[in-house]
Amino acid sequence: MNMNIHTPNSRRKITIFDTTLRDGEQSPGASLHPEEKIVLARQLAKLGVDAIEPGFPISSPGDFAAVQQISREIQGVEIVGFARALRHDIDAAVQATQDAANRRLHLFISASQILLQFQLRKSQDQVVKMAREMVAYAKQFVDRIEFSPMDASRTGEEFLFELVEAVIAEGATIINIPDTMGYSLPDEYGRMFRRVRENVRGGESVAYSAHCHNDLGMAVANSIAAIQAGVSQVEVTINGVGERAGNCSLEELVMAIETRKEILGVETGIILPELYETSRAVSRAMHFPIAYNKPIVGRNAFQHESGIHQDGLLKNRNTFEIMDPEALGIPRNMIILGKHSGRHAIQHRVAEFGITLADGQLEELFTQFKDKADEQKHVTDDELIRLVGSTINQTLERFTMEDVQVITSSLKNKVASITIVDHILGSEQAFSATADGTVEALIQCIKASMPFELEFLDLELQSMSHGERAKAEAAVELAVDGRPYRGSAMDQDVVMAVVKACLSACNQAARAIVS
């Protein structure tokens, strides 16, 4: 029997402490309005996190108001009031969270010698005294006190032991040992928790938490090491947002645990189908694009262009995927058609359109496809359909664009017009609109041109090369009857790329409605 395999009943529950709205928001450029924080807090609760740190109440009136509103509204989740080891910080955190059904205070103070000397400008004795007094002060308001010695991984053991022992004596119930600068290696970080527990009086009487930054790309690995050392809580952010290189990514940690739970012997209470939407909600609110190769939620995380991989996936998904994207709320779109794709993948995608090609037609299509793929990085569905139509001498798209015109001015509203051909109805109509932005005007035109109601969800723009003749790639997401459709297109003209991407999504919706 493999003694490393854990049954469901033997798995420890890891508390997921989300600090997206506090530490995550401290990432440069990620500032959130109070209303945005409240919306994201609702989604975090829906995701199933155990604790939310909604902000830093003393930092601004807006942050105080957001923490206060979240404390009043969000039920079933512990609300954490964040404060320096200062009386006025604690008072603000206590007041902001006083209406929470379940709350704790999270106090922190600098601990490493370099921070004491150059940032806090206090001696070690002064820091121990401050920590003692402020934990004792906070304890009169709430029972659950979390304490963090900031930059613990660069703090000498002797002083770390002294500081942790002091706050435990004053009533701290959770000790967070943060790798504030992302400096630790996994074995070092795990050993630090073991050493604290073994050498601090009262060390076995409190819970432990890990808080890892990602400066060396090891935040998730260090958090896993902490779990293996007995930690019961991990502090994370959605998409790994946070200061500098960010924090431990919630989605990466949760899926590492979920995928390897038999070995790790732990589990979380996260609702997996909510992961993708939560990731996108944070990305939109903070205006932080998600890297294409970001694990779990990046665009390429479950997409494959290699012909060998595509062939294996079409035969059995488990050949080249260790997770099911649909279980995480990610739309299934595993095959990306590019110059590395093979005939099997092309044939499979064409069959999904309800089209069967003879061997000679498939070879002709494959030749055209390779030429197109060499010209640009990948071939979108609408481009493939046009290639198929050219091969069999038919127009397969319902909607095509005949003409687009835009008038832009720094002084006036932007004006857009578009002529759309509906090949099913055999009609050609022009539509126009004005708006504050060119893209907004174009989208209004496209909405008016469609025989179904659509909701515009998202737009991503990216330059595909350098120089003045660079092509732009537009990726658009629309919803029809609540179902999302994603279209992408490339063009040297940004406006044309957006229009083509929108029409691609509309044609996908039209095919789905017919089928």
mmCIF file with all atom_site columns, C-alpha atoms in Angstrom, residues 219-313:
data_model
loop_
_atom_site.group_PDB
_atom_site.id
_atom_site.type_symbol
_atom_site.label_atom_id
_atom_site.label_alt_id
_atom_site.label_comp_id
_atom_site.label_asym_id
_atom_site.label_entity_id
_atom_site.label_seq_id
_atom_site.pdbx_PDB_ins_code
_atom_site.Cartn_x
_atom_site.Cartn_y
_atom_site.Cartn_z
_atom_site.occupancy
_atom_site.B_iso_or_equiv
_atom_site.pdbx_formal_charge
_atom_site.auth_seq_id
_atom_site.auth_comp_id
_atom_site.auth_asym_id
_atom_site.auth_atom_id
_atom_site.pdbx_PDB_model_num
ATOM 1  C CA . ALA A 1 219 ? 5.149   31.749 -4.630  1.00 0.00 ? 219 ALA A CA 1
ATOM 2  C CA . VAL A 1 220 ? 3.032   28.667 -5.364  1.00 0.00 ? 220 VAL A CA 1
ATOM 3  C CA . ALA A 1 221 ? 5.914   26.248 -4.712  1.00 0.00 ? 221 ALA A CA 1
ATOM 4  C CA . ASN A 1 222 ? 6.698   27.956 -1.412  1.00 0.00 ? 222 ASN A CA 1
ATOM 5  C CA . SER A 1 223 ? 3.027   27.855 -0.402  1.00 0.00 ? 223 SER A CA 1
ATOM 6  C CA . ILE A 1 224 ? 2.904   24.127 -1.154  1.00 0.00 ? 224 ILE A CA 1
ATOM 7  C CA . ALA A 1 225 ? 6.060   23.665 0.956   1.00 0.00 ? 225 ALA A CA 1
ATOM 8  C CA . ALA A 1 226 ? 4.351   25.514 3.800   1.00 0.00 ? 226 ALA A CA 1
ATOM 9  C CA . ILE A 1 227 ? 1.304   23.243 3.505   1.00 0.00 ? 227 ILE A CA 1
ATOM 10 C CA . GLN A 1 228 ? 3.571   20.213 3.680   1.00 0.00 ? 228 GLN A CA 1
ATOM 11 C CA . ALA A 1 229 ? 5.073   21.743 6.832   1.00 0.00 ? 229 ALA A CA 1
ATOM 12 C CA . GLY A 1 230 ? 1.630   21.838 8.449   1.00 0.00 ? 230 GLY A CA 1
ATOM 13 C CA . VAL A 1 231 ? 0.313   25.292 7.556   1.00 0.00 ? 231 VAL A CA 1
ATOM 14 C CA . SER A 1 232 ? -3.509  25.431 7.627   1.00 0.00 ? 232 SER A CA 1
ATOM 15 C CA . GLN A 1 233 ? -4.041  28.728 5.776   1.00 0.00 ? 233 GLN A CA 1
ATOM 16 C CA . VAL A 1 234 ? -2.575  30.210 2.586   1.00 0.00 ? 234 VAL A CA 1
ATOM 17 C CA . GLU A 1 235 ? -2.940  33.859 1.575   1.00 0.00 ? 235 GLU A CA 1
ATOM 18 C CA . VAL A 1 236 ? -3.504  34.312 -2.140  1.00 0.00 ? 236 VAL A CA 1
ATOM 19 C CA . THR A 1 237 ? -4.734  36.692 -4.828  1.00 0.00 ? 237 THR A CA 1
ATOM 20 C CA . ILE A 1 238 ? -6.714  36.119 -8.010  1.00 0.00 ? 238 ILE A CA 1
ATOM 21 C CA . ASN A 1 239 ? -4.405  36.005 -11.047 1.00 0.00 ? 239 ASN A CA 1
ATOM 22 C CA . GLY A 1 240 ? -1.461  36.352 -8.659  1.00 0.00 ? 240 GLY A CA 1
ATOM 23 C CA . VAL A 1 241 ? -1.825  40.155 -8.632  1.00 0.00 ? 241 VAL A CA 1
ATOM 24 C CA . GLY A 1 242 ? 0.122   42.089 -6.045  1.00 0.00 ? 242 GLY A CA 1
ATOM 25 C CA . GLU A 1 243 ? 3.137   44.250 -5.406  1.00 0.00 ? 243 GLU A CA 1
ATOM 26 C CA . ARG A 1 244 ? 6.079   43.825 -7.798  1.00 0.00 ? 244 ARG A CA 1
ATOM 27 C CA . ALA A 1 245 ? 5.796   40.319 -9.336  1.00 0.00 ? 245 ALA A CA 1
ATOM 28 C CA . GLY A 1 246 ? 2.653   39.586 -7.343  1.00 0.00 ? 246 GLY A CA 1
ATOM 29 C CA . ASN A 1 247 ? 1.432   37.057 -4.802  1.00 0.00 ? 247 ASN A CA 1
ATOM 30 C CA . CYS A 1 248 ? 0.695   33.374 -4.736  1.00 0.00 ? 248 CYS A CA 1
ATOM 31 C CA . SER A 1 249 ? -1.994  32.830 -7.375  1.00 0.00 ? 249 SER A CA 1
ATOM 32 C CA . LEU A 1 250 ? -5.250  31.461 -5.967  1.00 0.00 ? 250 LEU A CA 1
ATOM 33 C CA . GLU A 1 251 ? -6.147  29.533 -9.095  1.00 0.00 ? 251 GLU A CA 1
ATOM 34 C CA . GLU A 1 252 ? -2.684  27.970 -9.417  1.00 0.00 ? 252 GLU A CA 1
ATOM 35 C CA . LEU A 1 253 ? -2.508  26.921 -5.768  1.00 0.00 ? 253 LEU A CA 1
ATOM 36 C CA . VAL A 1 254 ? -6.046  25.555 -5.720  1.00 0.00 ? 254 VAL A CA 1
ATOM 37 C CA . MET A 1 255 ? -5.552  23.511 -8.885  1.00 0.00 ? 255 MET A CA 1
ATOM 38 C CA . ALA A 1 256 ? -2.171  22.207 -7.687  1.00 0.00 ? 256 ALA A CA 1
ATOM 39 C CA . ILE A 1 257 ? -3.970  20.981 -4.576  1.00 0.00 ? 257 ILE A CA 1
ATOM 40 C CA . GLU A 1 258 ? -6.934  19.633 -6.542  1.00 0.00 ? 258 GLU A CA 1
ATOM 41 C CA . THR A 1 259 ? -4.775  17.843 -9.117  1.00 0.00 ? 259 THR A CA 1
ATOM 42 C CA . ARG A 1 260 ? -2.344  16.338 -6.590  1.00 0.00 ? 260 ARG A CA 1
ATOM 43 C CA . LYS A 1 261 ? -4.620  16.001 -3.550  1.00 0.00 ? 261 LYS A CA 1
ATOM 44 C CA . GLU A 1 262 ? -3.947  12.279 -3.155  1.00 0.00 ? 262 GLU A CA 1
ATOM 45 C CA . ILE A 1 263 ? -0.260  13.040 -2.547  1.00 0.00 ? 263 ILE A CA 1
ATOM 46 C CA . LEU A 1 264 ? -0.637  16.322 -0.649  1.00 0.00 ? 264 LEU A CA 1
ATOM 47 C CA . GLY A 1 265 ? -3.444  15.069 1.567   1.00 0.00 ? 265 GLY A CA 1
ATOM 48 C CA . VAL A 1 266 ? -5.233  18.423 1.652   1.00 0.00 ? 266 VAL A CA 1
ATOM 49 C CA . GLU A 1 267 ? -8.220  20.056 0.007   1.00 0.00 ? 267 GLU A CA 1
ATOM 50 C CA . THR A 1 268 ? -9.949  23.431 -0.263  1.00 0.00 ? 268 THR A CA 1
ATOM 51 C CA . GLY A 1 269 ? -13.540 24.583 -0.359  1.00 0.00 ? 269 GLY A CA 1
ATOM 52 C CA . ILE A 1 270 ? -13.150 26.533 -3.608  1.00 0.00 ? 270 ILE A CA 1
ATOM 53 C CA . ILE A 1 271 ? -15.992 26.206 -6.139  1.00 0.00 ? 271 ILE A CA 1
ATOM 54 C CA . LEU A 1 272 ? -13.949 25.274 -9.198  1.00 0.00 ? 272 LEU A CA 1
ATOM 55 C CA . PRO A 1 273 ? -16.461 26.322 -11.927 1.00 0.00 ? 273 PRO A CA 1
ATOM 56 C CA . GLU A 1 274 ? -16.222 29.906 -10.613 1.00 0.00 ? 274 GLU A CA 1
ATOM 57 C CA . LEU A 1 275 ? -12.443 30.176 -11.096 1.00 0.00 ? 275 LEU A CA 1
ATOM 58 C CA . TYR A 1 276 ? -12.462 31.445 -14.669 1.00 0.00 ? 276 TYR A CA 1
ATOM 59 C CA . GLU A 1 277 ? -15.153 34.077 -14.212 1.00 0.00 ? 277 GLU A CA 1
ATOM 60 C CA . THR A 1 278 ? -13.493 35.341 -11.032 1.00 0.00 ? 278 THR A CA 1
ATOM 61 C CA . SER A 1 279 ? -10.177 35.635 -12.865 1.00 0.00 ? 279 SER A CA 1
ATOM 62 C CA . ARG A 1 280 ? -11.770 37.583 -15.696 1.00 0.00 ? 280 ARG A CA 1
ATOM 63 C CA . ALA A 1 281 ? -13.692 39.842 -13.303 1.00 0.00 ? 281 ALA A CA 1
ATOM 64 C CA . VAL A 1 282 ? -10.482 40.850 -11.514 1.00 0.00 ? 282 VAL A CA 1
ATOM 65 C CA . SER A 1 283 ? -8.637  41.316 -14.809 1.00 0.00 ? 283 SER A CA 1
ATOM 66 C CA . ARG A 1 284 ? -11.378 43.614 -16.117 1.00 0.00 ? 284 ARG A CA 1
ATOM 67 C CA . ALA A 1 285 ? -11.723 45.634 -12.903 1.00 0.00 ? 285 ALA A CA 1
ATOM 68 C CA . MET A 1 286 ? -7.976  46.199 -12.528 1.00 0.00 ? 286 MET A CA 1
ATOM 69 C CA . HIS A 1 287 ? -7.362  46.565 -16.287 1.00 0.00 ? 287 HIS A CA 1
ATOM 70 C CA . PHE A 1 288 ? -4.642  43.943 -15.958 1.00 0.00 ? 288 PHE A CA 1
ATOM 71 C CA . PRO A 1 289 ? -4.467  41.630 -18.993 1.00 0.00 ? 289 PRO A CA 1
ATOM 72 C CA . ILE A 1 290 ? -3.830  37.952 -18.254 1.00 0.00 ? 290 ILE A CA 1
ATOM 73 C CA . ALA A 1 291 ? -0.672  36.588 -19.850 1.00 0.00 ? 291 ALA A CA 1
ATOM 74 C CA . TYR A 1 292 ? -1.409  34.088 -22.616 1.00 0.00 ? 292 TYR A CA 1
ATOM 75 C CA . ASN A 1 293 ? 0.728   31.437 -20.917 1.00 0.00 ? 293 ASN A CA 1
ATOM 76 C CA . LYS A 1 294 ? -0.634  32.074 -17.406 1.00 0.00 ? 294 LYS A CA 1
ATOM 77 C CA . PRO A 1 295 ? -1.352  28.684 -15.786 1.00 0.00 ? 295 PRO A CA 1
ATOM 78 C CA . ILE A 1 296 ? -5.021  27.734 -15.407 1.00 0.00 ? 296 ILE A CA 1
ATOM 79 C CA . VAL A 1 297 ? -6.629  30.955 -16.737 1.00 0.00 ? 297 VAL A CA 1
ATOM 80 C CA . GLY A 1 298 ? -4.314  32.111 -19.546 1.00 0.00 ? 298 GLY A CA 1
ATOM 81 C CA . ARG A 1 299 ? -5.596  31.929 -23.109 1.00 0.00 ? 299 ARG A CA 1
ATOM 82 C CA . ASN A 1 300 ? -3.100  29.212 -24.037 1.00 0.00 ? 300 ASN A CA 1
ATOM 83 C CA . ALA A 1 301 ? -3.450  27.162 -20.831 1.00 0.00 ? 301 ALA A CA 1
ATOM 84 C CA . PHE A 1 302 ? -5.770  24.637 -22.507 1.00 0.00 ? 302 PHE A CA 1
ATOM 85 C CA . GLN A 1 303 ? -5.067  25.305 -26.167 1.00 0.00 ? 303 GLN A CA 1
ATOM 86 C CA . HIS A 1 304 ? -2.884  23.261 -28.477 1.00 0.00 ? 304 HIS A CA 1
ATOM 87 C CA . GLU A 1 305 ? -1.400  24.020 -31.882 1.00 0.00 ? 305 GLU A CA 1
ATOM 88 C CA . SER A 1 306 ? 1.075   21.164 -32.301 1.00 0.00 ? 306 SER A CA 1
ATOM 89 C CA . GLY A 1 307 ? -0.238  18.533 -34.685 1.00 0.00 ? 307 GLY A CA 1
ATOM 90 C CA . ILE A 1 308 ? 1.038   15.708 -32.464 1.00 0.00 ? 308 ILE A CA 1
ATOM 91 C CA . HIS A 1 309 ? -0.737  17.146 -29.423 1.00 0.00 ? 309 HIS A CA 1
ATOM 92 C CA . GLN A 1 310 ? -3.927  17.843 -31.366 1.00 0.00 ? 310 GLN A CA 1
ATOM 93 C CA . ASP A 1 311 ? -4.053  14.300 -32.699 1.00 0.00 ? 311 ASP A CA 1
ATOM 94 C CA . GLY A 1 312 ? -3.612  12.892 -29.194 1.00 0.00 ? 312 GLY A CA 1
ATOM 95 C CA . LEU A 1 313 ? -6.260  15.164 -27.707 1.00 0.00 ? 313 LEU A CA 1
#
